[in-house]
PDB file of C-alpha atoms in Angstrom:
ATOM      1  CA  UNK E  88       0.973  -9.910  29.819  1.00  0.00           C
ATOM      2  CA  UNK E  89       2.583  -9.516  26.419  1.00  0.00           C
ATOM      3  CA  UNK E  90       4.015  -6.174  25.423  1.00  0.00           C
ATOM      4  CA  UNK E  91       2.412  -4.116  22.736  1.00  0.00           C
ATOM      5  CA  UNK E  92       3.534  -4.959  19.256  1.00  0.00           C
ATOM      6  CA  UNK E  93       3.635  -2.625  16.258  1.00  0.00           C
ATOM      7  CA  UNK E  94       0.121  -2.052  15.019  1.00  0.00           C
ATOM      8  CA  UNK E  95       0.392  -3.822  11.796  1.00  0.00           C
ATOM      9  CA  UNK E  96      -2.411  -6.354  11.699  1.00  0.00           C
ATOM     10  CA  UNK E  97      -4.252  -5.771  14.971  1.00  0.00           C
ATOM     11  CA  UNK E  98      -5.292  -2.498  16.640  1.00  0.00           C
ATOM     12  CA  UNK E  99      -4.799  -1.106  13.214  1.00  0.00           C
ATOM     13  CA  UNK E 100      -6.031   2.376  12.498  1.00  0.00           C
ATOM     14  CA  UNK E 101      -6.650   3.334   8.912  1.00  0.00           C
ATOM     15  CA  UNK E 102      -3.718   5.697   9.028  1.00  0.00           C
ATOM     16  CA  UNK E 103      -1.249   3.093  10.278  1.00  0.00           C
ATOM     17  CA  UNK E 104      -2.516   0.581   7.825  1.00  0.00           C
ATOM     18  CA  UNK E 105      -2.022   3.039   5.034  1.00  0.00           C
ATOM     19  CA  UNK E 106       1.480   3.803   6.245  1.00  0.00           C
ATOM     20  CA  UNK E 107       2.344   0.133   6.235  1.00  0.00           C
ATOM     21  CA  UNK E 108       0.620  -0.388   2.919  1.00  0.00           C
ATOM     22  CA  UNK E 109       2.514   2.543   1.377  1.00  0.00           C
ATOM     23  CA  UNK E 110      -0.601   4.603   0.847  1.00  0.00           C
ATOM     24  CA  UNK E 111      -0.718   3.101  -2.569  1.00  0.00           C
ATOM     25  CA  UNK E 112      -4.291   4.264  -3.066  1.00  0.00           C
ATOM     26  CA  UNK E 113      -2.675   7.485  -4.164  1.00  0.00           C
ATOM     27  CA  UNK E 114      -1.901   5.701  -7.394  1.00  0.00           C
ATOM     28  CA  UNK E 115      -5.509   5.063  -8.178  1.00  0.00           C
ATOM     29  CA  UNK E 116      -5.817   8.847  -8.249  1.00  0.00           C
ATOM     30  CA  UNK E 117      -2.836   9.157 -10.557  1.00  0.00           C
ATOM     31  CA  UNK E 118      -4.380   6.644 -12.934  1.00  0.00           C
ATOM     32  CA  UNK E 119      -7.845   8.135 -12.795  1.00  0.00           C
ATOM     33  CA  UNK E 120      -6.383  11.490 -13.728  1.00  0.00           C
ATOM     34  CA  UNK E 121      -5.197   9.898 -16.941  1.00  0.00           C
ATOM     35  CA  UNK E 122      -8.498   8.203 -17.658  1.00  0.00           C
ATOM     36  CA  UNK E 123     -11.096  10.683 -16.651  1.00  0.00           C
ATOM     37  CA  UNK E 124     -12.072  14.286 -16.720  1.00  0.00           C
ATOM     38  CA  UNK E 125      -9.065  15.550 -18.669  1.00  0.00           C
ATOM     39  CA  UNK E 126      -9.784  19.076 -19.730  1.00  0.00           C
ATOM     40  CA  UNK E 127     -10.532  19.570 -23.377  1.00  0.00           C
ATOM     41  CA  UNK E 128      -8.599  22.781 -23.859  1.00  0.00           C
ATOM     42  CA  UNK E 129      -5.463  20.674 -24.281  1.00  0.00           C
ATOM     43  CA  UNK E 130      -6.660  19.282 -27.601  1.00  0.00           C
ATOM     44  CA  UNK E 131      -6.633  22.529 -29.570  1.00  0.00           C
ATOM     45  CA  UNK E 132      -4.065  22.927 -32.323  1.00  0.00           C
ATOM     46  CA  UNK E 133      -2.589  19.466 -31.848  1.00  0.00           C
ATOM     47  CA  UNK E 134      -3.403  18.083 -35.279  1.00  0.00           C
ATOM     48  CA  UNK E 135      -0.985  20.013 -37.457  1.00  0.00           C
ATOM     49  CA  UNK E 136       2.051  18.121 -36.218  1.00  0.00           C
ATOM     50  CA  UNK E 137       0.533  14.640 -36.203  1.00  0.00           C
ATOM     51  CA  UNK E 138       1.846  12.890 -39.314  1.00  0.00           C
ATOM     52  CA  UNK E 139       0.529   9.572 -37.996  1.00  0.00           C
ATOM     53  CA  UNK E 140      -3.083  10.819 -38.022  1.00  0.00           C
ATOM     54  CA  UNK E 141      -3.983   8.225 -40.625  1.00  0.00           C
ATOM     55  CA  UNK E 142      -2.812   5.342 -38.469  1.00  0.00           C
ATOM     56  CA  UNK E 143      -3.978   6.693 -35.119  1.00  0.00           C
ATOM     57  CA  UNK E 144      -7.666   7.102 -34.430  1.00  0.00           C
ATOM     58  CA  UNK E 145      -9.050  10.423 -33.331  1.00  0.00           C
ATOM     59  CA  UNK E 146     -10.215   8.740 -30.140  1.00  0.00           C
ATOM     60  CA  UNK E 147      -6.628   7.707 -29.331  1.00  0.00           C
ATOM     61  CA  UNK E 148      -5.421  11.276 -29.914  1.00  0.00           C
ATOM     62  CA  UNK E 149      -8.156  12.694 -27.660  1.00  0.00           C
ATOM     63  CA  UNK E 150      -7.310  10.268 -24.848  1.00  0.00           C
ATOM     64  CA  UNK E 151      -3.613  10.909 -25.451  1.00  0.00           C
ATOM     65  CA  UNK E 152      -4.034  14.671 -25.135  1.00  0.00           C
ATOM     66  CA  UNK E 153      -5.793  14.197 -21.798  1.00  0.00           C
ATOM     67  CA  UNK E 154      -2.971  11.957 -20.592  1.00  0.00           C
ATOM     68  CA  UNK E 155      -0.451  14.644 -21.593  1.00  0.00           C
ATOM     69  CA  UNK E 156      -2.425  17.266 -19.668  1.00  0.00           C
ATOM     70  CA  UNK E 157      -3.129  15.128 -16.599  1.00  0.00           C
ATOM     71  CA  UNK E 158      -0.012  12.984 -16.247  1.00  0.00           C
ATOM     72  CA  UNK E 159       2.631  15.141 -17.879  1.00  0.00           C
ATOM     73  CA  UNK E 160       3.653  12.410 -20.312  1.00  0.00           C
ATOM     74  CA  UNK E 161       5.014  13.175 -23.782  1.00  0.00           C
ATOM     75  CA  UNK E 162       2.680  13.394 -26.732  1.00  0.00           C
ATOM     76  CA  UNK E 163       3.966  10.071 -28.087  1.00  0.00           C
ATOM     77  CA  UNK E 164       3.414   8.367 -24.736  1.00  0.00           C
ATOM     78  CA  UNK E 165      -0.100   9.813 -24.583  1.00  0.00           C
ATOM     79  CA  UNK E 166      -0.991   8.602 -28.067  1.00  0.00           C
ATOM     80  CA  UNK E 167       0.475   5.187 -27.221  1.00  0.00           C
ATOM     81  CA  UNK E 168      -1.752   5.101 -24.125  1.00  0.00           C
ATOM     82  CA  UNK E 169      -4.850   6.178 -26.071  1.00  0.00           C
ATOM     83  CA  UNK E 170      -4.172   3.690 -28.871  1.00  0.00           C
ATOM     84  CA  UNK E 171      -3.707   0.878 -26.360  1.00  0.00           C
ATOM     85  CA  UNK E 172      -7.065   1.614 -24.720  1.00  0.00           C
ATOM     86  CA  UNK E 173      -8.762   1.859 -28.116  1.00  0.00           C
ATOM     87  CA  UNK E 174      -7.202  -1.455 -29.202  1.00  0.00           C
ATOM     88  CA  UNK E 175      -8.452  -3.151 -26.019  1.00  0.00           C
ATOM     89  CA  UNK E 176     -11.912  -1.618 -25.733  1.00  0.00           C
ATOM     90  CA  UNK E 177     -12.885  -0.070 -29.051  1.00  0.00           C
ATOM     91  CA  UNK E 178     -13.233   3.670 -29.639  1.00  0.00           C
ATOM     92  CA  UNK E 179     -16.596   4.261 -27.957  1.00  0.00           C
ATOM     93  CA  UNK E 180     -15.805   2.431 -24.743  1.00  0.00           C
ATOM     94  CA  UNK E 181     -12.295   3.891 -24.542  1.00  0.00           C
ATOM     95  CA  UNK E 182     -13.683   7.432 -24.899  1.00  0.00           C
ATOM     96  CA  UNK E 183     -16.403   6.734 -22.329  1.00  0.00           C
ATOM     97  CA  UNK E 184     -13.760   5.459 -19.903  1.00  0.00           C
ATOM     98  CA  UNK E 185     -11.678   8.553 -20.551  1.00  0.00           C
ATOM     99  CA  UNK E 186     -14.634  10.757 -19.573  1.00  0.00           C
ATOM    100  CA  UNK E 187     -15.933   8.735 -16.638  1.00  0.00           C
ATOM    101  CA  UNK E 188     -16.162  10.058 -13.115  1.00  0.00           C
ATOM    102  CA  UNK E 189     -16.499   6.529 -11.737  1.00  0.00           C
ATOM    103  CA  UNK E 190     -14.166   5.321  -9.015  1.00  0.00           C
ATOM    104  CA  UNK E 191     -11.651   2.749 -10.037  1.00  0.00           C
ATOM    105  CA  UNK E 192     -13.250  -0.028  -8.016  1.00  0.00           C
ATOM    106  CA  UNK E 193     -16.502   0.505  -9.920  1.00  0.00           C
ATOM    107  CA  UNK E 194     -14.960  -0.264 -13.305  1.00  0.00           C
ATOM    108  CA  UNK E 195     -15.535  -3.630 -14.989  1.00  0.00           C
ATOM    109  CA  UNK E 196     -12.584  -5.995 -15.109  1.00  0.00           C
ATOM    110  CA  UNK E 197     -12.057  -5.630 -18.864  1.00  0.00           C
ATOM    111  CA  UNK E 198     -11.570  -1.882 -18.433  1.00  0.00           C
ATOM    112  CA  UNK E 199      -9.200  -2.325 -15.498  1.00  0.00           C
ATOM    113  CA  UNK E 200      -7.126  -4.773 -17.519  1.00  0.00           C
ATOM    114  CA  UNK E 201      -7.078  -2.371 -20.472  1.00  0.00           C
ATOM    115  CA  UNK E 202      -5.807   0.431 -18.220  1.00  0.00           C
ATOM    116  CA  UNK E 203      -3.170  -1.866 -16.686  1.00  0.00           C
ATOM    117  CA  UNK E 204      -1.867  -2.888 -20.118  1.00  0.00           C
ATOM    118  CA  UNK E 205      -1.900   0.682 -21.450  1.00  0.00           C
ATOM    119  CA  UNK E 206       0.080   1.927 -18.441  1.00  0.00           C
ATOM    120  CA  UNK E 207       2.593  -0.926 -18.552  1.00  0.00           C
ATOM    121  CA  UNK E 208       3.183  -0.478 -22.275  1.00  0.00           C
ATOM    122  CA  UNK E 209       3.115   3.308 -22.577  1.00  0.00           C
ATOM    123  CA  UNK E 210       3.576   5.195 -19.297  1.00  0.00           C
ATOM    124  CA  UNK E 211       7.185   5.241 -18.027  1.00  0.00           C
ATOM    125  CA  UNK E 212       8.035   4.712 -14.371  1.00  0.00           C
ATOM    126  CA  UNK E 213       9.484   8.207 -14.073  1.00  0.00           C
ATOM    127  CA  UNK E 214       5.951   9.637 -14.361  1.00  0.00           C
ATOM    128  CA  UNK E 215       4.885   7.911 -11.125  1.00  0.00           C
ATOM    129  CA  UNK E 216       8.174   7.745  -9.235  1.00  0.00           C
ATOM    130  CA  UNK E 217       7.842  11.001  -7.346  1.00  0.00           C
ATOM    131  CA  UNK E 218       4.232  10.394  -6.315  1.00  0.00           C
ATOM    132  CA  UNK E 219       4.966   6.921  -5.020  1.00  0.00           C
ATOM    133  CA  UNK E 220       8.212   7.722  -3.237  1.00  0.00           C
ATOM    134  CA  UNK E 221       7.007  10.998  -1.719  1.00  0.00           C
ATOM    135  CA  UNK E 222       3.735   9.478  -0.562  1.00  0.00           C
ATOM    136  CA  UNK E 223       5.617   6.612   1.050  1.00  0.00           C
ATOM    137  CA  UNK E 224       8.005   8.978   2.837  1.00  0.00           C
ATOM    138  CA  UNK E 225       5.225  11.222   4.094  1.00  0.00           C
ATOM    139  CA  UNK E 226       2.968   8.325   5.132  1.00  0.00           C
ATOM    140  CA  UNK E 227       5.667   6.979   7.461  1.00  0.00           C
ATOM    141  CA  UNK E 228       6.494  10.396   8.836  1.00  0.00           C
ATOM    142  CA  UNK E 229       9.995  10.333   7.356  1.00  0.00           C
ATOM    143  CA  UNK E 230      12.143  13.333   8.241  1.00  0.00           C
ATOM    144  CA  UNK E 231      13.547  13.605   4.710  1.00  0.00           C
ATOM    145  CA  UNK E 232      12.227  13.760   1.167  1.00  0.00           C
ATOM    146  CA  UNK E 233      13.289  11.128  -1.378  1.00  0.00           C
ATOM    147  CA  UNK E 234      16.457  12.317  -3.121  1.00  0.00           C
ATOM    148  CA  UNK E 235      17.233  12.170  -6.835  1.00  0.00           C
ATOM    149  CA  UNK E 236      18.913   8.766  -6.563  1.00  0.00           C
ATOM    150  CA  UNK E 237      15.855   7.247  -4.867  1.00  0.00           C
ATOM    151  CA  UNK E 238      13.523   8.778  -7.466  1.00  0.00           C
ATOM    152  CA  UNK E 239      15.658   7.520 -10.326  1.00  0.00           C
ATOM    153  CA  UNK E 240      15.793   4.043  -8.785  1.00  0.00           C
ATOM    154  CA  UNK E 241      12.009   3.934  -8.268  1.00  0.00           C
ATOM    155  CA  UNK E 242      11.392   5.224 -11.802  1.00  0.00           C
ATOM    156  CA  UNK E 243      13.591   2.552 -13.376  1.00  0.00           C
ATOM    157  CA  UNK E 244      12.083  -0.194 -11.223  1.00  0.00           C
ATOM    158  CA  UNK E 245       8.589   0.896 -12.254  1.00  0.00           C
ATOM    159  CA  UNK E 246       9.268   0.833 -16.001  1.00  0.00           C
ATOM    160  CA  UNK E 247       6.961  -1.693 -17.649  1.00  0.00           C
ATOM    161  CA  UNK E 248       5.089  -2.162 -14.370  1.00  0.00           C
ATOM    162  CA  UNK E 249       3.295   1.144 -13.871  1.00  0.00           C
ATOM    163  CA  UNK E 250      -0.046  -0.532 -14.603  1.00  0.00           C
ATOM    164  CA  UNK E 251       0.651  -3.385 -12.189  1.00  0.00           C
ATOM    165  CA  UNK E 252       1.450  -0.950  -9.388  1.00  0.00           C
ATOM    166  CA  UNK E 253      -1.569   1.218 -10.210  1.00  0.00           C
ATOM    167  CA  UNK E 254      -3.853  -1.803  -9.953  1.00  0.00           C
ATOM    168  CA  UNK E 255      -2.243  -2.844  -6.669  1.00  0.00           C
ATOM    169  CA  UNK E 256      -2.968   0.603  -5.305  1.00  0.00           C
ATOM    170  CA  UNK E 257      -6.654   0.002  -5.743  1.00  0.00           C
ATOM    171  CA  UNK E 258      -6.635  -3.136  -3.593  1.00  0.00           C
ATOM    172  CA  UNK E 259      -5.094  -1.457  -0.544  1.00  0.00           C
ATOM    173  CA  UNK E 260      -8.276  -1.313   1.490  1.00  0.00           C
ATOM    174  CA  UNK E 261      -9.715  -4.642   0.351  1.00  0.00           C
ATOM    175  CA  UNK E 262      -9.484  -8.044   2.013  1.00  0.00           C
ATOM    176  CA  UNK E 263      -7.268  -9.524  -0.682  1.00  0.00           C
ATOM    177  CA  UNK E 264      -4.840  -6.634  -0.925  1.00  0.00           C
ATOM    178  CA  UNK E 265      -1.671  -7.604  -2.751  1.00  0.00           C
ATOM    179  CA  UNK E 266       1.203  -5.160  -2.992  1.00  0.00           C
ATOM    180  CA  UNK E 267       3.963  -7.473  -4.204  1.00  0.00           C
ATOM    181  CA  UNK E 268       5.176  -5.328  -7.105  1.00  0.00           C
ATOM    182  CA  UNK E 269       4.946  -2.079  -5.128  1.00  0.00           C
ATOM    183  CA  UNK E 270       6.850  -3.671  -2.243  1.00  0.00           C
ATOM    184  CA  UNK E 271       9.545  -5.005  -4.553  1.00  0.00           C
ATOM    185  CA  UNK E 272      10.023  -1.604  -6.194  1.00  0.00           C
ATOM    186  CA  UNK E 273      10.301   0.206  -2.879  1.00  0.00           C
ATOM    187  CA  UNK E 274      12.383  -2.434  -1.178  1.00  0.00           C
ATOM    188  CA  UNK E 275      15.005  -2.149  -3.897  1.00  0.00           C
ATOM    189  CA  UNK E 276      15.181   1.640  -3.656  1.00  0.00           C
ATOM    190  CA  UNK E 277      14.352   2.968  -0.179  1.00  0.00           C
ATOM    191  CA  UNK E 278      17.444   3.540   2.026  1.00  0.00           C
ATOM    192  CA  UNK E 279      17.749   1.541   5.249  1.00  0.00           C
ATOM    193  CA  UNK E 280      17.517   4.557   7.515  1.00  0.00           C
ATOM    194  CA  UNK E 281      14.122   5.445   6.020  1.00  0.00           C
ATOM    195  CA  UNK E 282      12.878   1.897   6.620  1.00  0.00           C
ATOM    196  CA  UNK E 283      13.998   2.283  10.236  1.00  0.00           C
ATOM    197  CA  UNK E 284      11.826   5.406  10.468  1.00  0.00           C
ATOM    198  CA  UNK E 285       8.858   3.325   9.353  1.00  0.00           C
ATOM    199  CA  UNK E 286       9.493   0.969  12.273  1.00  0.00           C
ATOM    200  CA  UNK E 287       9.779   3.920  14.659  1.00  0.00           C
ATOM    201  CA  UNK E 288       6.366   5.187  13.492  1.00  0.00           C
ATOM    202  CA  UNK E 289       4.910   1.728  13.908  1.00  0.00           C
ATOM    203  CA  UNK E 290       6.294   1.144  17.415  1.00  0.00           C
ATOM    204  CA  UNK E 291       5.321   4.584  18.659  1.00  0.00           C
ATOM    205  CA  UNK E 292       1.779   4.122  17.314  1.00  0.00           C
ATOM    206  CA  UNK E 293       1.704   0.904  19.351  1.00  0.00           C
ATOM    207  CA  UNK E 294       2.304   2.903  22.515  1.00  0.00           C
ATOM    208  CA  UNK E 295       6.075   3.056  22.998  1.00  0.00           C
ATOM    209  CA  UNK E 296       7.772   6.344  23.785  1.00  0.00           C
ATOM    210  CA  UNK E 297       9.794   7.897  20.987  1.00  0.00           C
ATOM    211  CA  UNK E 298      13.024   6.752  22.605  1.00  0.00           C
ATOM    212  CA  UNK E 299      11.779   3.186  23.115  1.00  0.00           C
ATOM    213  CA  UNK E 300      10.383   3.096  19.585  1.00  0.00           C
ATOM    214  CA  UNK E 301      13.715   4.231  18.117  1.00  0.00           C
ATOM    215  CA  UNK E 302      15.548   1.572  20.168  1.00  0.00           C
ATOM    216  CA  UNK E 303      13.137  -1.193  19.072  1.00  0.00           C
ATOM    217  CA  UNK E 304      13.246  -0.029  15.445  1.00  0.00           C
ATOM    218  CA  UNK E 305      17.011  -0.323  15.392  1.00  0.00           C
ATOM    219  CA  UNK E 306      16.746  -3.841  16.826  1.00  0.00           C
ATOM    220  CA  UNK E 307      14.355  -5.069  14.121  1.00  0.00           C
ATOM    221  CA  UNK E 308      15.495  -3.104  11.098  1.00  0.00           C
ATOM    222  CA  UNK E 309      17.999  -5.691   9.910  1.00  0.00           C
ATOM    223  CA  UNK E 310      15.638  -8.583  10.615  1.00  0.00           C
ATOM    224  CA  UNK E 311      12.329  -7.563   9.042  1.00  0.00           C
ATOM    225  CA  UNK E 312      12.418  -6.334   5.455  1.00  0.00           C
ATOM    226  CA  UNK E 313      10.381  -3.557   3.916  1.00  0.00           C
ATOM    227  CA  UNK E 314       8.726  -6.173   1.717  1.00  0.00           C
ATOM    228  CA  UNK E 315       7.584  -8.163   4.759  1.00  0.00           C
ATOM    229  CA  UNK E 316       6.316  -4.974   6.346  1.00  0.00           C
ATOM    230  CA  UNK E 317       4.270  -4.118   3.266  1.00  0.00           C
ATOM    231  CA  UNK E 318       2.805  -7.622   3.272  1.00  0.00           C
ATOM    232  CA  UNK E 319       1.827  -7.214   6.927  1.00  0.00           C
ATOM    233  CA  UNK E 320       0.271  -3.873   6.213  1.00  0.00           C
ATOM    234  CA  UNK E 321      -1.796  -5.249   3.376  1.00  0.00           C
ATOM    235  CA  UNK E 322      -2.915  -8.476   5.046  1.00  0.00           C
ATOM    236  CA  UNK E 323      -5.637  -8.778   7.623  1.00  0.00           C
ATOM    237  CA  UNK E 324      -4.299 -11.990   9.163  1.00  0.00           C
ATOM    238  CA  UNK E 325      -2.346 -12.618  12.327  1.00  0.00           C
ATOM    239  CA  UNK E 326       1.228 -11.469  12.710  1.00  0.00           C
ATOM    240  CA  UNK E 327       3.413 -14.408  11.589  1.00  0.00           C
ATOM    241  CA  UNK E 328       5.094 -16.044  14.635  1.00  0.00           C
ATOM    242  CA  UNK E 329       8.645 -15.265  13.508  1.00  0.00           C
ATOM    243  CA  UNK E 330       7.817 -11.560  13.035  1.00  0.00           C
ATOM    244  CA  UNK E 331       6.000 -11.525  16.373  1.00  0.00           C
ATOM    245  CA  UNK E 332       9.057 -13.046  18.056  1.00  0.00           C
ATOM    246  CA  UNK E 333      11.459 -10.488  16.543  1.00  0.00           C
ATOM    247  CA  UNK E 334       9.131  -7.670  17.541  1.00  0.00           C
ATOM    248  CA  UNK E 335       8.631  -8.963  21.102  1.00  0.00           C
ATOM    249  CA  UNK E 336      12.358  -9.413  21.619  1.00  0.00           C
ATOM    250  CA  UNK E 337      13.062  -5.878  20.391  1.00  0.00           C
ATOM    251  CA  UNK E 338      10.421  -4.395  22.671  1.00  0.00           C
ATOM    252  CA  UNK E 339      11.655  -6.409  25.681  1.00  0.00           C
ATOM    253  CA  UNK E 340      15.179  -5.165  25.058  1.00  0.00           C
ATOM    254  CA  UNK E 341      14.087  -1.532  24.920  1.00  0.00           C
ATOM    255  CA  UNK E 342      11.227  -1.015  27.360  1.00  0.00           C
TER     256      UNK E 342
END
C-alpha cells in the first residue's frame, strides 16, 4: 500500500491543521483586543494634551485609548484607528463595536471591513509581528524563537496589511480559508531551517519516526515552499498530485 503522507489535508487533527495554517486564529484575538472590552481606566487624563480634540470625535479618542491599552500602539495610531472606525460606521456603531464581546465571526460584514481598513491604515506591522512569528514557531514545534531579524522582516512585510492578515486569521477553521497574505509574509521572512522543522513535525505526525521524519523533511524542503504548505493547511481538498509525488518519494527514500 502507499506510505503515510504528511497529515496536511487528510487524517488531519485540529492541531496539525493549525500548525500548517500558522495558527492564524491567534490574530482574531489580537484584533478583538483592540475592538472590545478595553478597560476604561486608560482614558483618564488624556484630554489635556489633545490639541486635535476639535477635529477628532470623542468616540474616536475613546476607541483610540482602548487600542493603546490593548495593543500597545501609540496614541496617534490609536486615534487614527478610532477615527477610521467612526468614519466607516458612525460614532454609535463604532463605540458599540468597541465594547462588544461578540466573536469575530459573528460580526456583520460592514463591521469586519471597517476593522480591516482601520488596521491596514493605522496599525503598523510591528505591533503584530511578534505574535504572528512566535505563534508560528511554537505551532510547528520549532526549537528556536524568532530572532530580531525575523521579527523586523515580518513587521515590515505586514505594514499596510495588518487588517488583511487579521481577517485571514478568522477564516482558518472555515471551508473557504484563505491565507495568501499571511503565507506571503511568512514565506519571505522565515528561515529555511525553520521551514524544515515544520516538515519534520508534519511527517512525524503522519507516523514516521523522528529520524525518518527529519530525513524526509530534508528531501522535500527545497521542493515544497512554505506558501504551498500554508495553502495545503488551509484547504480541505486532496493533496495536489505533484506535492503527493514529492512527499511519497521523500518517504520512500527515508523509510
